[in-house]
mmCIF file of C-alpha atoms in Angstrom:
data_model
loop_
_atom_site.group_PDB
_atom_site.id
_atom_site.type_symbol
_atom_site.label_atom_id
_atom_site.label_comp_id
_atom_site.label_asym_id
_atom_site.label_seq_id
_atom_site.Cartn_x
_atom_site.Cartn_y
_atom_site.Cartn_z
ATOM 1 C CA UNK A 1 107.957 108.349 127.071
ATOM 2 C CA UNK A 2 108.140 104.569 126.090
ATOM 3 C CA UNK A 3 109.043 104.768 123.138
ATOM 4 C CA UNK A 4 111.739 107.310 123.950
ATOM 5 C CA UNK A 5 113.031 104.879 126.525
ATOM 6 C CA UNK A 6 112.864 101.693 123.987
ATOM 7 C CA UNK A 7 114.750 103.765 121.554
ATOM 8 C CA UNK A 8 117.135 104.589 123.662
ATOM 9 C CA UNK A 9 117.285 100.973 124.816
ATOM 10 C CA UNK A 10 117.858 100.083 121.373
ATOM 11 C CA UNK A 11 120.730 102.189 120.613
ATOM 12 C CA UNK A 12 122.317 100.646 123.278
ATOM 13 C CA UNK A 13 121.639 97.463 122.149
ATOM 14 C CA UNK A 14 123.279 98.279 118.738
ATOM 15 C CA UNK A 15 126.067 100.218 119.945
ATOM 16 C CA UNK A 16 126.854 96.562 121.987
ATOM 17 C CA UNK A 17 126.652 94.324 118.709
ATOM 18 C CA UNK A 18 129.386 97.174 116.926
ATOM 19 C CA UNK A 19 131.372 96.747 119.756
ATOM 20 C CA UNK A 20 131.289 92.748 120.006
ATOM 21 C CA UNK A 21 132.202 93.555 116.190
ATOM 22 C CA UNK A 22 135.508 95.158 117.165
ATOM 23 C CA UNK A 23 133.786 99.052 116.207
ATOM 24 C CA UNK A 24 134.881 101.707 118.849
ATOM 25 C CA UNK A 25 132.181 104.318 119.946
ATOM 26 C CA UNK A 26 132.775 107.612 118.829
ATOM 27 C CA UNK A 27 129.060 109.661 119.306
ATOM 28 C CA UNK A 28 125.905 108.766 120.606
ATOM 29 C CA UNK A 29 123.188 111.025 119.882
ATOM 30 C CA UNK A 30 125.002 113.746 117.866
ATOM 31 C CA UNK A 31 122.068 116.722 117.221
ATOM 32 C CA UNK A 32 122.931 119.396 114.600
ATOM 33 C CA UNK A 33 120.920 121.918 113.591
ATOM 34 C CA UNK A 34 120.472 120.475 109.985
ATOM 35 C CA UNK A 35 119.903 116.925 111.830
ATOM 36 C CA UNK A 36 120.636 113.970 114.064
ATOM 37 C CA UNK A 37 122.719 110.454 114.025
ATOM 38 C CA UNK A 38 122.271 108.011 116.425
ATOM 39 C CA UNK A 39 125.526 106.447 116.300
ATOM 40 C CA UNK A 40 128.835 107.062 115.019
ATOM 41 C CA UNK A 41 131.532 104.158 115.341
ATOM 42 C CA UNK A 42 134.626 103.263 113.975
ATOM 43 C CA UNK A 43 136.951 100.203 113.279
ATOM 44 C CA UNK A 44 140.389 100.517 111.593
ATOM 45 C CA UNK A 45 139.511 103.170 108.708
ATOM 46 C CA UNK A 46 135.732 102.612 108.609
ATOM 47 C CA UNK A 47 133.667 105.185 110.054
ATOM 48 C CA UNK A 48 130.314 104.231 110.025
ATOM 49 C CA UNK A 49 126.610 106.556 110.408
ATOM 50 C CA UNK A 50 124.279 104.314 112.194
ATOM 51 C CA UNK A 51 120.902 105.278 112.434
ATOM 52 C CA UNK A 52 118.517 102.786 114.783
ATOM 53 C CA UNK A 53 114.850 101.866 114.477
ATOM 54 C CA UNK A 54 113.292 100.026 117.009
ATOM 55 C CA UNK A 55 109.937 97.826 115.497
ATOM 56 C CA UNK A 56 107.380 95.182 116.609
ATOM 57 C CA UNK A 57 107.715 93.225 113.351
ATOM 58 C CA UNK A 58 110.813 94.201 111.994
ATOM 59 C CA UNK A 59 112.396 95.817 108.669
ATOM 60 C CA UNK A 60 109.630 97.417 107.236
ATOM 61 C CA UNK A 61 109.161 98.787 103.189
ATOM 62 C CA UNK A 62 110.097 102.481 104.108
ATOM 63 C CA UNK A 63 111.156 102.385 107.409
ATOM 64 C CA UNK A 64 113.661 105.523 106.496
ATOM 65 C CA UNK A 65 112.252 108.361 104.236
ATOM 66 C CA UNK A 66 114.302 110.295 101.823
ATOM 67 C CA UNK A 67 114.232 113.394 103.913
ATOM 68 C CA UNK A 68 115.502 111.168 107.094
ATOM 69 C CA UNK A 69 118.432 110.113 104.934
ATOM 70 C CA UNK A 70 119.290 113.616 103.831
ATOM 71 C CA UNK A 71 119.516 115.129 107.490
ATOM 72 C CA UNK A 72 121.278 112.606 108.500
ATOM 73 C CA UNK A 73 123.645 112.964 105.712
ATOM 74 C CA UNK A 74 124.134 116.662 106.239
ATOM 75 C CA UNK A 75 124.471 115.891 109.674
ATOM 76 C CA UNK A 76 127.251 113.625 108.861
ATOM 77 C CA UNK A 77 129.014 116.237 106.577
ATOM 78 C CA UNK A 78 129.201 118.829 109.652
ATOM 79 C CA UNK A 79 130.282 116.244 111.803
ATOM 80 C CA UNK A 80 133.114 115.665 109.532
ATOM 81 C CA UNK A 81 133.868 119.146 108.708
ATOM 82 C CA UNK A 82 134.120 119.302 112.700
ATOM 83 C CA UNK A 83 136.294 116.596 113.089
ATOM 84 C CA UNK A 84 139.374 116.752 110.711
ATOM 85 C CA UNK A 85 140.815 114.018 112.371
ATOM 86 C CA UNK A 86 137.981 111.268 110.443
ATOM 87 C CA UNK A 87 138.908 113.318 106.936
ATOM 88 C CA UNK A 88 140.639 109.842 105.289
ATOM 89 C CA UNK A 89 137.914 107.614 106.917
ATOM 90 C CA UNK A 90 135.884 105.211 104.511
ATOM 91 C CA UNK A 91 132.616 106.457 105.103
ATOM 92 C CA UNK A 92 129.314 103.900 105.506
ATOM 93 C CA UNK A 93 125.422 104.551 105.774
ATOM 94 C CA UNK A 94 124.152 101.963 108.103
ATOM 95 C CA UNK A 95 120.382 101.345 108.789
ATOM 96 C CA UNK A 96 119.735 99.138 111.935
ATOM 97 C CA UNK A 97 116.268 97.602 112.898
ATOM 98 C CA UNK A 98 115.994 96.036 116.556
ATOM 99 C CA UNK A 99 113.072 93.920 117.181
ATOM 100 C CA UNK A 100 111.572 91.834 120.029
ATOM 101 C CA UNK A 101 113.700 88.487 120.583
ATOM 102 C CA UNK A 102 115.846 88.889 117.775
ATOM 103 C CA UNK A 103 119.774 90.056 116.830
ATOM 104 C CA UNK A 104 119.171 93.851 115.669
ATOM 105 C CA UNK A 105 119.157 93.228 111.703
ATOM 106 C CA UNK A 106 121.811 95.272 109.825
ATOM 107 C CA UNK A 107 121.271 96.881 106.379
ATOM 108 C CA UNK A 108 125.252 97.804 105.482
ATOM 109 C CA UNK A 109 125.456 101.215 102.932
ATOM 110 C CA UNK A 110 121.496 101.691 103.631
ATOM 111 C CA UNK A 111 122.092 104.674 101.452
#
């Protein structure tokens, strides 16, 4: 339950910077069947695939596994499959780890 509740914390937390950064929220949460994405947000043409890991120490050497970045990719594809309007967006692949007393650190085109 704590960790659910400091992830969700955290994906606040990011969805905040994005904004402060001029990005508009689009989803939070978004659950397919073939997978999940944390956060989608968008500034101008970008639309951007956030997904958020909350850690002690920080970025960690795997912290996403191939398999994580496939779902979330196929996730992504529905999404925009389901939403025609985002067809001529630039797409991005962001990877965002949120530690203790520190901004949440932002790996651009993760994948």
């Amino acid at each position: 339950m704590i960790k659910h509740k400091l992830g969700l914390l955290s994906e606040y937390i990011v969805a905040f910077y994005y904004m402060l950064h001029l990005f508009m929220p689009i989803k939070h949460r978004y659950k397919v069947h073939v997978g999940e994405i944390d956060l989608i947000m968008k500034r101008l043409d970008q639309l951007v695939f956030i997904e958020v890991k909350a850690r002690k120490r920080g970025i960690e050497e795997n912290i996403i596994t191939l398999k994580q970045q496939q779902r979330i990719t196929r996730a992504s594809e529905l999404f925009l499959a389901q939403h025609l309007e985002y067809k001529h967006c630039n797409i991005r692949f962001d990877l965002v780890v949120v530690a203790p007393y520190s901004l949440p650190k932002i790996i651009k085109n993760a994948w």
